[in-house]
Short mmCIF file of C-alpha atoms in Angstrom, two decimals:
data_model
loop_
_atom_site.label_atom_id
_atom_site.label_comp_id
_atom_site.label_asym_id
_atom_site.label_seq_id
_atom_site.Cartn_x
_atom_site.Cartn_y
_atom_site.Cartn_z
CA MET A 1 -19.59 9.38 -19.76
CA ALA A 2 -17.90 7.06 -17.02
CA ASP A 3 -20.07 6.19 -14.05
CA THR A 4 -18.45 7.92 -10.88
CA THR A 5 -20.55 5.73 -8.65
CA GLY A 6 -19.35 2.05 -9.86
CA ASN A 7 -16.75 0.64 -11.78
CA THR A 8 -18.54 0.47 -15.26
CA ALA A 9 -18.25 2.95 -18.28
CA ALA A 10 -21.28 4.23 -19.43
CA SER A 11 -19.61 5.35 -22.77
CA PRO A 12 -18.86 2.54 -25.47
CA VAL A 13 -15.15 2.00 -25.60
CA GLY A 14 -13.50 4.70 -27.84
CA GLU A 15 -16.33 7.40 -27.16
CA ALA A 16 -15.19 8.50 -23.72
CA ASP A 17 -16.04 11.86 -22.56
CA SER A 18 -12.42 13.55 -21.75
CA ARG A 19 -13.90 16.94 -21.10
CA PRO A 20 -12.61 18.28 -17.64
CA ARG A 21 -14.21 17.20 -14.56
CA LYS A 22 -14.62 19.73 -12.00
CA SER A 23 -12.43 18.57 -8.80
CA SER A 24 -15.18 17.68 -6.24
CA TRP A 25 -14.93 15.57 -2.64
CA ARG A 26 -18.10 13.50 -3.94
CA TYR A 27 -15.71 11.54 -6.62
CA ILE A 28 -13.10 10.52 -4.00
CA GLY A 29 -12.41 7.06 -3.63
CA PRO A 30 -9.71 5.20 -4.97
CA GLY A 31 -7.23 7.51 -2.86
CA ILE A 32 -9.10 6.35 0.47
CA VAL A 33 -8.50 2.65 -0.87
CA VAL A 34 -4.61 3.30 -1.69
CA ALA A 35 -4.51 4.88 1.71
CA ALA A 36 -5.86 2.13 3.53
CA THR A 37 -3.92 -0.62 1.66
CA GLY A 38 -0.67 1.14 1.98
CA VAL A 39 -0.62 1.83 5.84
CA GLY A 40 -0.62 -1.60 7.49
CA ALA A 41 0.36 -2.56 10.81
CA GLY A 42 4.16 -2.88 9.94
CA ASP A 43 3.91 1.05 8.87
CA LEU A 44 2.47 2.01 12.37
CA VAL A 45 4.52 0.13 14.46
CA ALA A 46 7.63 1.54 12.58
CA THR A 47 6.32 5.08 13.16
CA LEU A 48 5.61 4.28 16.83
CA ILE A 49 9.37 3.18 17.52
CA ALA A 50 10.36 6.36 15.73
CA GLY A 51 8.34 8.43 18.27
CA SER A 52 9.36 6.05 21.04
CA ASN A 53 13.08 6.46 20.18
CA PHE A 54 13.34 9.89 19.00
CA GLY A 55 10.51 11.77 20.29
CA TYR A 56 9.08 14.03 17.77
CA THR A 57 12.61 14.72 16.24
CA LEU A 58 11.46 13.00 13.13
CA LEU A 59 7.95 14.23 12.42
CA TRP A 60 9.17 16.05 9.35
CA ALA A 61 10.49 12.95 8.00
CA ALA A 62 7.01 11.39 8.10
CA VAL A 63 5.34 14.58 6.53
CA ILE A 64 8.47 13.93 3.71
CA GLY A 65 7.21 10.62 3.14
CA CYS A 66 3.91 11.60 2.55
CA LEU A 67 4.75 13.89 0.00
CA VAL A 68 7.17 11.40 -1.72
CA LYS A 69 4.41 8.79 -1.88
CA ILE A 70 1.94 11.47 -3.29
CA SER A 71 4.33 11.84 -6.43
CA LEU A 72 4.57 8.10 -7.07
CA ALA A 73 0.71 7.69 -7.02
CA GLU A 74 0.03 10.57 -9.08
CA ALA A 75 2.47 9.76 -11.59
CA ALA A 76 0.66 5.85 -11.84
CA GLY A 77 -2.56 7.60 -12.07
CA ARG A 78 -1.68 10.33 -14.56
CA TRP A 79 -0.10 7.26 -16.90
CA HIS A 80 -3.15 5.41 -17.04
CA LEU A 81 -5.37 8.56 -17.34
CA ALA A 82 -3.14 10.09 -20.12
CA THR A 83 -2.50 7.01 -22.15
CA GLY A 84 -5.44 4.92 -21.67
CA ARG A 85 -3.18 2.21 -20.98
CA THR A 86 -2.29 0.42 -17.95
CA LEU A 87 1.01 0.37 -15.97
CA PHE A 88 2.15 -3.12 -16.91
CA ASP A 89 1.36 -2.47 -20.48
CA GLY A 90 3.86 0.53 -20.14
CA TRP A 91 6.22 -1.58 -18.20
CA ALA A 92 6.04 -4.42 -21.01
CA GLY A 93 7.06 -1.83 -23.46
CA LEU A 94 10.24 -1.24 -22.01
CA GLY A 95 11.66 -4.39 -22.53
CA ARG A 96 10.88 -7.84 -21.51
CA TRP A 97 13.33 -7.64 -18.27
CA THR A 98 10.25 -5.68 -16.81
CA THR A 99 8.00 -8.89 -17.37
CA TYR A 100 10.72 -11.31 -15.95
CA PHE A 101 11.21 -9.12 -12.87
CA PHE A 102 7.32 -8.56 -12.24
CA ALA A 103 6.54 -12.42 -12.95
CA VAL A 104 9.34 -13.25 -10.24
CA TYR A 105 8.26 -10.78 -7.91
CA VAL A 106 4.28 -11.02 -7.96
CA VAL A 107 4.98 -15.31 -7.09
CA ILE A 108 7.29 -14.61 -4.19
CA TRP A 109 5.93 -11.57 -2.88
CA GLY A 110 2.36 -12.79 -2.85
CA PHE A 111 3.48 -16.05 -1.12
CA VAL A 112 5.17 -14.83 1.93
CA TYR A 113 2.71 -11.53 2.04
CA GLY A 114 -0.38 -13.71 2.02
CA ALA A 115 0.78 -15.27 5.36
CA ALA A 116 2.04 -11.91 6.63
CA ALA A 117 -1.60 -10.32 6.26
CA MET A 118 -3.53 -13.28 7.56
CA SER A 119 -1.53 -13.15 10.88
CA SER A 120 -1.44 -9.37 11.08
CA SER A 121 -5.22 -9.42 10.69
CA ALA A 122 -5.55 -12.05 13.29
CA LEU A 123 -3.32 -10.89 15.90
CA PRO A 124 -5.91 -8.20 17.25
CA LEU A 125 -8.90 -10.66 17.03
CA GLN A 126 -6.98 -13.23 18.98
CA ALA A 127 -6.66 -10.59 21.87
CA LEU A 128 -10.05 -9.05 21.23
CA PHE A 129 -11.51 -12.83 21.73
CA PRO A 130 -8.89 -14.83 23.79
CA ASN A 131 -9.38 -18.98 24.08
CA VAL A 132 -11.66 -19.03 21.02
CA MET A 133 -9.07 -20.49 18.88
CA ASP A 134 -5.37 -20.44 17.95
CA LEU A 135 -3.53 -17.57 16.13
CA GLU A 136 -3.25 -19.77 12.90
CA TRP A 137 -7.22 -20.40 12.66
CA TRP A 138 -7.85 -16.61 13.19
CA ALA A 139 -5.29 -16.16 10.25
CA ILE A 140 -6.87 -18.74 7.86
CA ALA A 141 -10.46 -17.14 8.92
CA CYS A 142 -9.27 -13.69 7.84
CA GLY A 143 -7.52 -15.01 4.58
CA LEU A 144 -10.98 -16.81 3.38
CA VAL A 145 -13.26 -13.86 4.56
CA GLY A 146 -10.87 -11.67 2.44
CA LEU A 147 -11.04 -14.26 -0.54
CA VAL A 148 -14.85 -14.56 -0.43
CA PHE A 149 -15.17 -10.45 -0.02
CA VAL A 150 -13.14 -10.02 -3.09
CA TRP A 151 -14.22 -12.84 -5.11
CA PHE A 152 -18.00 -11.82 -5.06
CA ASN A 153 -17.59 -8.24 -5.23
CA LYS A 154 -16.97 -5.37 -7.61
CA TYR A 155 -14.76 -2.41 -7.21
CA ALA A 156 -17.89 -0.09 -6.07
CA VAL A 157 -18.92 -2.76 -2.86
CA PHE A 158 -14.88 -3.08 -2.17
CA GLU A 159 -14.53 1.01 -2.04
CA LYS A 160 -17.63 1.51 0.29
CA VAL A 161 -16.25 -1.38 2.78
CA MET A 162 -12.78 0.13 2.57
CA THR A 163 -14.20 3.50 3.32
CA VAL A 164 -16.11 2.58 6.35
CA LEU A 165 -12.66 0.81 7.73
CA VAL A 166 -10.79 3.67 7.23
CA GLY A 167 -13.15 5.70 9.04
CA VAL A 168 -12.85 3.47 12.09
CA MET A 169 -8.83 3.47 11.45
CA PHE A 170 -9.07 7.68 11.42
CA VAL A 171 -11.33 7.61 14.72
CA VAL A 172 -9.05 5.47 16.52
CA THR A 173 -5.52 6.84 15.70
CA VAL A 174 -7.04 10.40 15.99
CA TYR A 175 -8.71 9.50 19.63
CA LEU A 176 -5.29 7.99 20.79
CA ALA A 177 -3.00 10.98 19.69
CA ILE A 178 -5.71 13.37 21.36
CA ARG A 179 -5.52 10.92 24.64
CA VAL A 180 -1.89 10.94 25.33
CA THR A 181 -2.20 14.57 25.18
CA PRO A 182 0.74 15.68 23.05
CA HIS A 183 2.72 18.97 23.64
CA LEU A 184 2.15 20.82 20.29
CA GLY A 185 5.17 22.71 20.74
CA ASP A 186 7.50 20.14 20.61
CA ALA A 187 5.64 18.62 17.42
CA PHE A 188 5.86 21.89 15.59
CA ALA A 189 9.50 21.70 16.41
CA GLY A 190 9.94 18.24 14.82
CA LEU A 191 8.79 19.71 11.44
CA LEU A 192 12.16 21.12 11.38
CA PRO A 193 14.55 18.93 9.40
CA VAL A 194 16.92 17.74 12.10
CA LEU A 195 18.56 14.36 12.26
CA PRO A 196 18.76 12.11 15.79
CA ASP A 197 22.38 12.23 17.35
CA GLU A 198 23.03 8.77 17.12
CA LYS A 199 24.52 6.25 15.09
CA ASP A 200 22.99 5.16 11.56
CA SER A 201 20.38 8.09 12.00
CA ILE A 202 20.58 8.81 8.59
CA LEU A 203 19.50 5.33 7.44
CA ASN A 204 16.93 5.30 10.21
CA THR A 205 15.56 8.66 8.91
CA LEU A 206 15.40 7.36 5.01
CA GLY A 207 13.65 3.94 6.21
CA LEU A 208 10.74 6.23 8.17
CA ILE A 209 10.44 8.14 4.80
CA GLY A 210 10.32 5.09 2.96
CA GLY A 211 8.15 3.23 4.95
CA VAL A 212 5.30 5.64 5.06
CA GLY A 213 2.23 4.06 3.16
CA GLY A 214 2.67 1.49 0.06
CA THR A 215 4.78 -0.46 -1.85
CA ILE A 216 3.31 -2.26 -4.96
CA THR A 217 -0.22 -0.85 -3.81
CA LEU A 218 1.27 2.64 -5.19
CA ALA A 219 1.35 0.84 -8.51
CA ALA A 220 -1.94 -0.54 -8.23
CA TYR A 221 -3.68 3.03 -7.58
CA GLY A 222 -3.96 3.62 -11.37
CA TYR A 223 -5.82 0.34 -11.76
CA TRP A 224 -8.27 1.35 -9.13
CA VAL A 225 -8.29 4.80 -10.66
CA ASN A 226 -9.75 2.80 -13.64
CA ALA A 227 -12.18 0.59 -11.90
CA LYS A 228 -13.78 3.77 -10.62
CA GLY A 229 -14.55 4.56 -13.83
CA TRP A 230 -11.95 7.18 -14.62
CA THR A 231 -10.42 6.21 -17.87
CA ASP A 232 -9.30 9.70 -19.58
CA THR A 233 -7.90 12.98 -19.22
CA GLY A 234 -10.97 14.64 -18.13
CA TRP A 235 -10.52 12.81 -14.62
CA MET A 236 -6.95 14.27 -14.11
CA LYS A 237 -8.09 17.00 -12.02
CA VAL A 238 -10.59 14.49 -9.69
CA MET A 239 -7.58 12.11 -9.68
CA ARG A 240 -4.90 14.45 -8.50
CA LEU A 241 -7.21 15.59 -5.59
CA ASP A 242 -8.16 12.10 -4.87
CA ASN A 243 -4.20 11.53 -4.27
CA ARG A 244 -3.87 14.22 -2.18
CA VAL A 245 -6.76 13.09 0.23
CA ALA A 246 -4.98 9.83 0.14
CA TYR A 247 -1.82 10.61 1.71
CA ALA A 248 -3.08 13.57 3.94
CA THR A 249 -5.37 10.65 5.20
CA THR A 250 -1.91 8.46 5.51
CA GLY A 251 -0.32 11.51 7.05
CA ILE A 252 -2.78 11.91 9.81
CA PHE A 253 -2.37 8.19 10.79
CA VAL A 254 1.18 8.18 10.70
CA ILE A 255 1.42 11.33 12.73
CA ALA A 256 -1.12 10.22 15.32
CA MET A 257 0.77 7.24 16.10
CA LEU A 258 4.24 8.98 15.83
CA PHE A 259 2.54 11.33 18.53
CA VAL A 260 1.63 8.19 20.44
CA GLY A 261 5.09 6.88 20.59
CA ALA A 262 6.49 9.99 21.67
CA GLU A 263 4.17 10.80 24.69
CA LEU A 264 3.61 7.08 26.02
CA LEU A 265 6.56 5.32 25.14
CA HIS A 266 9.34 7.71 24.80
CA SER A 267 8.65 9.79 27.67
CA ALA A 268 8.17 6.49 29.85
CA ASN A 269 11.47 5.01 28.00
CA ILE A 270 9.45 1.74 26.98
CA ALA A 271 10.56 -0.09 23.94
CA ILE A 272 8.15 -2.27 21.81
CA ALA A 273 8.94 -5.13 19.65
CA SER A 274 9.09 -4.43 15.93
CA GLY A 275 6.55 -5.94 13.72
CA ASP A 276 2.71 -6.46 14.46
CA LYS A 277 3.42 -7.98 18.11
CA GLY A 278 4.44 -4.32 18.80
CA LEU A 279 1.04 -3.24 18.57
CA ILE A 280 -0.42 -5.99 20.81
CA GLN A 281 2.55 -4.77 23.58
CA LEU A 282 0.86 -1.30 22.88
CA GLY A 283 -2.58 -2.54 23.81
CA ASP A 284 -1.30 -3.74 27.05
CA ILE A 285 0.32 -0.65 27.81
CA LEU A 286 -2.74 1.39 26.96
CA ALA A 287 -4.72 -0.83 29.16
CA ASP A 288 -2.79 -0.35 31.92
CA GLU A 289 -2.71 3.56 31.54
CA TYR A 290 -6.28 4.19 29.97
CA GLY A 291 -8.35 1.20 30.99
CA SER A 292 -9.51 -2.00 29.11
CA ALA A 293 -12.14 -0.12 26.89
CA THR A 294 -9.28 2.35 25.63
CA ALA A 295 -7.21 -1.09 24.69
CA LYS A 296 -9.94 -2.91 23.30
CA PHE A 297 -10.92 0.05 21.16
CA PHE A 298 -7.28 0.32 19.64
CA LEU A 299 -7.40 -3.37 19.11
CA ILE A 300 -10.60 -2.81 16.82
CA GLY A 301 -8.51 -0.03 14.87
CA PHE A 302 -5.46 -2.42 14.43
CA PHE A 303 -7.84 -4.98 12.98
CA ALA A 304 -9.44 -2.59 10.74
CA THR A 305 -5.79 -1.31 9.82
CA SER A 306 -4.54 -5.14 9.27
CA PHE A 307 -7.84 -6.08 7.29
CA THR A 308 -8.19 -3.02 4.82
CA SER A 309 -4.12 -4.19 3.86
CA LEU A 310 -5.52 -7.54 3.33
CA ILE A 311 -8.38 -7.03 1.10
CA GLY A 312 -6.66 -4.10 -0.45
CA VAL A 313 -3.77 -6.50 -1.71
CA TRP A 314 -6.07 -9.11 -2.68
CA HIS A 315 -8.21 -6.83 -4.74
CA GLY A 316 -5.10 -4.20 -6.48
CA VAL A 317 -2.70 -6.76 -6.73
CA SER A 318 -5.09 -9.43 -8.58
CA LEU A 319 -6.19 -6.57 -10.79
CA MET A 320 -2.31 -6.11 -11.78
CA PHE A 321 -1.82 -9.91 -12.19
CA ALA A 322 -4.96 -10.22 -14.48
CA ASP A 323 -3.06 -7.30 -16.43
CA PHE A 324 0.34 -9.38 -16.71
CA VAL A 325 -1.38 -12.67 -18.03
CA THR A 326 -3.40 -10.55 -20.37
CA ARG A 327 -0.22 -8.99 -21.83
CA TYR A 328 1.83 -12.18 -21.75
CA ARG A 329 -0.81 -14.41 -23.20
CA SER A 330 -2.40 -11.86 -26.17
CA ARG A 331 0.57 -9.56 -26.51
CA GLN A 332 -2.01 -6.65 -25.93
CA GLY A 333 -2.32 -4.61 -22.92
CA LEU A 334 -5.50 -4.16 -20.93
CA LYS A 335 -6.91 -0.80 -21.35
CA GLY A 336 -8.63 1.18 -19.02
CA GLU A 337 -12.03 0.75 -20.23
CA GLU A 338 -11.51 -2.88 -19.67
CA VAL A 339 -10.65 -2.38 -16.12
CA ALA A 340 -13.55 0.04 -15.61
CA SER A 341 -15.89 -2.53 -16.85
CA GLY A 342 -15.46 -4.79 -14.32
CA GLN A 343 -14.89 -7.82 -16.58
CA ARG A 344 -11.21 -8.31 -15.14
CA GLU A 345 -12.60 -8.79 -11.59
CA ARG A 346 -14.34 -11.86 -13.12
CA SER A 347 -11.26 -13.21 -14.82
CA TRP A 348 -9.84 -16.33 -14.15
CA PRO A 349 -6.12 -14.79 -13.41
CA PHE A 350 -7.85 -12.20 -11.18
CA ARG A 351 -9.40 -15.25 -9.19
CA ALA A 352 -6.16 -17.37 -9.82
CA TYR A 353 -4.11 -14.95 -7.93
CA LEU A 354 -6.79 -14.48 -5.12
CA LEU A 355 -6.34 -18.01 -4.53
CA TRP A 356 -2.70 -17.61 -4.50
CA LEU A 357 -2.72 -15.08 -1.87
CA THR A 358 -4.59 -17.12 0.35
CA PHE A 359 -4.04 -20.88 0.09
CA PRO A 360 -0.46 -21.53 -0.49
CA PRO A 361 0.74 -19.18 2.40
CA ILE A 362 -1.42 -21.12 4.79
CA VAL A 363 1.57 -23.54 4.80
CA LEU A 364 3.72 -20.79 6.25
CA LEU A 365 1.15 -20.17 9.23
CA PHE A 366 2.01 -23.49 10.59
CA GLN A 367 5.64 -23.77 10.25
CA ASP A 368 8.87 -21.64 10.62
CA GLU A 369 9.37 -18.93 7.58
CA PRO A 370 11.49 -20.55 5.05
CA PHE A 371 14.74 -19.04 5.63
CA ARG A 372 16.14 -18.32 1.73
CA LEU A 373 12.52 -17.43 0.65
CA ILE A 374 12.20 -14.65 3.32
CA ILE A 375 15.70 -13.29 2.22
CA ILE A 376 14.58 -13.33 -1.49
CA TYR A 377 11.31 -11.86 -0.73
CA GLY A 378 13.15 -8.97 1.46
CA VAL A 379 15.50 -8.14 -1.42
CA LEU A 380 12.33 -8.11 -4.13
CA GLY A 381 10.23 -5.92 -2.06
CA ALA A 382 13.20 -3.63 -1.53
CA ALA A 383 13.77 -3.54 -5.36
CA PHE A 384 10.26 -2.74 -6.35
CA MET A 385 10.02 0.76 -5.29
CA PRO A 386 13.55 1.94 -7.27
CA PHE A 387 11.69 -0.30 -10.18
CA LEU A 388 8.49 1.91 -9.96
CA ALA A 389 10.15 5.15 -9.57
CA GLY A 390 12.43 4.34 -12.47
CA THR A 391 9.96 3.48 -14.75
CA LEU A 392 7.61 6.05 -14.09
CA ILE A 393 10.37 8.42 -14.71
CA TRP A 394 11.26 6.65 -18.00
CA LEU A 395 7.42 6.44 -19.27
CA LEU A 396 6.37 9.65 -18.63
CA ASN A 397 9.26 11.64 -19.96
CA SER A 398 8.97 9.58 -23.53
CA ALA A 399 6.77 9.51 -26.57
CA ARG A 400 4.73 7.02 -24.73
CA THR A 401 2.99 9.79 -22.82
CA PRO A 402 1.22 12.67 -24.84
CA ARG A 403 3.02 15.82 -24.48
CA GLU A 404 0.68 17.73 -22.50
CA TRP A 405 0.63 15.08 -19.57
CA ARG A 406 4.34 14.40 -19.51
CA ASN A 407 6.58 15.07 -16.54
CA GLY A 408 7.13 19.00 -15.52
CA PRO A 409 10.42 19.69 -13.59
CA LEU A 410 8.68 19.32 -10.16
CA SER A 411 7.26 15.70 -11.13
CA ASN A 412 11.02 14.82 -12.40
CA VAL A 413 12.75 15.93 -9.15
CA MET A 414 10.13 14.44 -6.73
CA LEU A 415 10.43 10.77 -8.63
CA ALA A 416 14.30 11.27 -8.68
CA ILE A 417 14.20 11.79 -4.99
CA ALA A 418 11.95 8.79 -4.52
CA GLY A 419 14.03 6.82 -6.91
CA LEU A 420 17.65 7.69 -4.65
CA LEU A 421 15.45 7.30 -1.59
CA PHE A 422 14.37 3.74 -2.42
CA LEU A 423 17.54 2.92 -4.06
CA VAL A 424 19.54 3.62 -1.08
CA LEU A 425 17.31 1.63 1.11
CA CYS A 426 17.05 -1.15 -1.32
CA VAL A 427 21.11 -1.38 -1.32
CA LYS A 428 20.88 -1.34 2.90
CA GLN A 429 18.30 -4.31 2.64
CA ILE A 430 20.43 -6.44 0.43
CA TRP A 431 23.54 -5.67 2.49
CA ASP A 432 21.91 -6.56 5.97
CA GLN A 433 20.95 -9.67 4.52
CA PRO A 434 22.50 -12.75 6.24
CA TRP A 435 23.86 -13.94 2.87
CA SER A 436 26.41 -16.21 4.34
CA GLU A 437 23.67 -18.35 5.62
CA PHE A 438 21.96 -18.39 2.41
CA PHE A 439 24.57 -20.64 0.81
#
């Protein structure tokens, strides 16, 4: 039987005990990791801005965003448990085009995201400890701490640290939501699906739905499920509970920040910048309204939010890259038992991608963002979610998945909605790029 406390499987490969485990809170873990990684500073800012612009009107959209992501993460986890194969192994079976797409995506995305994650983690530290060192050096320090932590620790320790940081995020966001004294009547009214009465309201609403918690980290969820020691269908009920906990947690974060935006910013007609710097502005506003102690408390939560995304990507996407390299070199996919054994966390592809996320992006911290690279990054990032939804529909409705665990009508509907939603957002993202300046 797989060990549920770490990431090593006690049973030899091929002798997995697939008897159903009782769904229990004591097993929860990968869901906390995916929630912490998926909700970054950018998600919180987007929700704050939605609250500041529209009050509680789009609360329903934030809830739907969580439901959509539940269906995607559940499908990824179900593939890993039902087939014993990793997601990239499934992608590779759909044709070489998936390998080409992932190879380009993971290299460019990792390069740009590495710099963004380090900067996001550095901003609250610089605000908490002014005059200690410049933002760039705080960013490098965050990247190096993330590198060392993931390099020398296996999944079990990684999960425990993520759980502690999620606890900090939870306490801070819920405290702020209570502190601003939300109008619960207006909040409940916001659960009715009503669009704001202004230009581009549909696209803004779709953007909020699509931006709630995670991109490639949704694909990494299946790898964390295996790393926990869950490698067969006996863990299916446990995985589904774990996944629901993940997006219930995400929902609490997002709804709490929408409350803050609606009460603190919307009522006072205060605008904040998009991006991570918007949270620094919010810290200043909180200091003026509630005192410096509340502002510092918020900045600690801001750091926890950003740093969990950093180490989550450093670990999860490195696991995916190790799988990609293994499949490319040997033409054999990475099995769930191999992920559970922890061997891949010591492999050279895992560590090579860790280095790629940490050191080359440092160049971007000291210069302006390379214009063409940022455009390509934006397009690839927008294309990944339709790719994920579409390929999951393909894999989970085919003979590649045992009949018992193929998609039912509800799963197909939810994945189709997710695919269409992200396809619209992808087209909008591509359309909005300044292509005339690209060439």
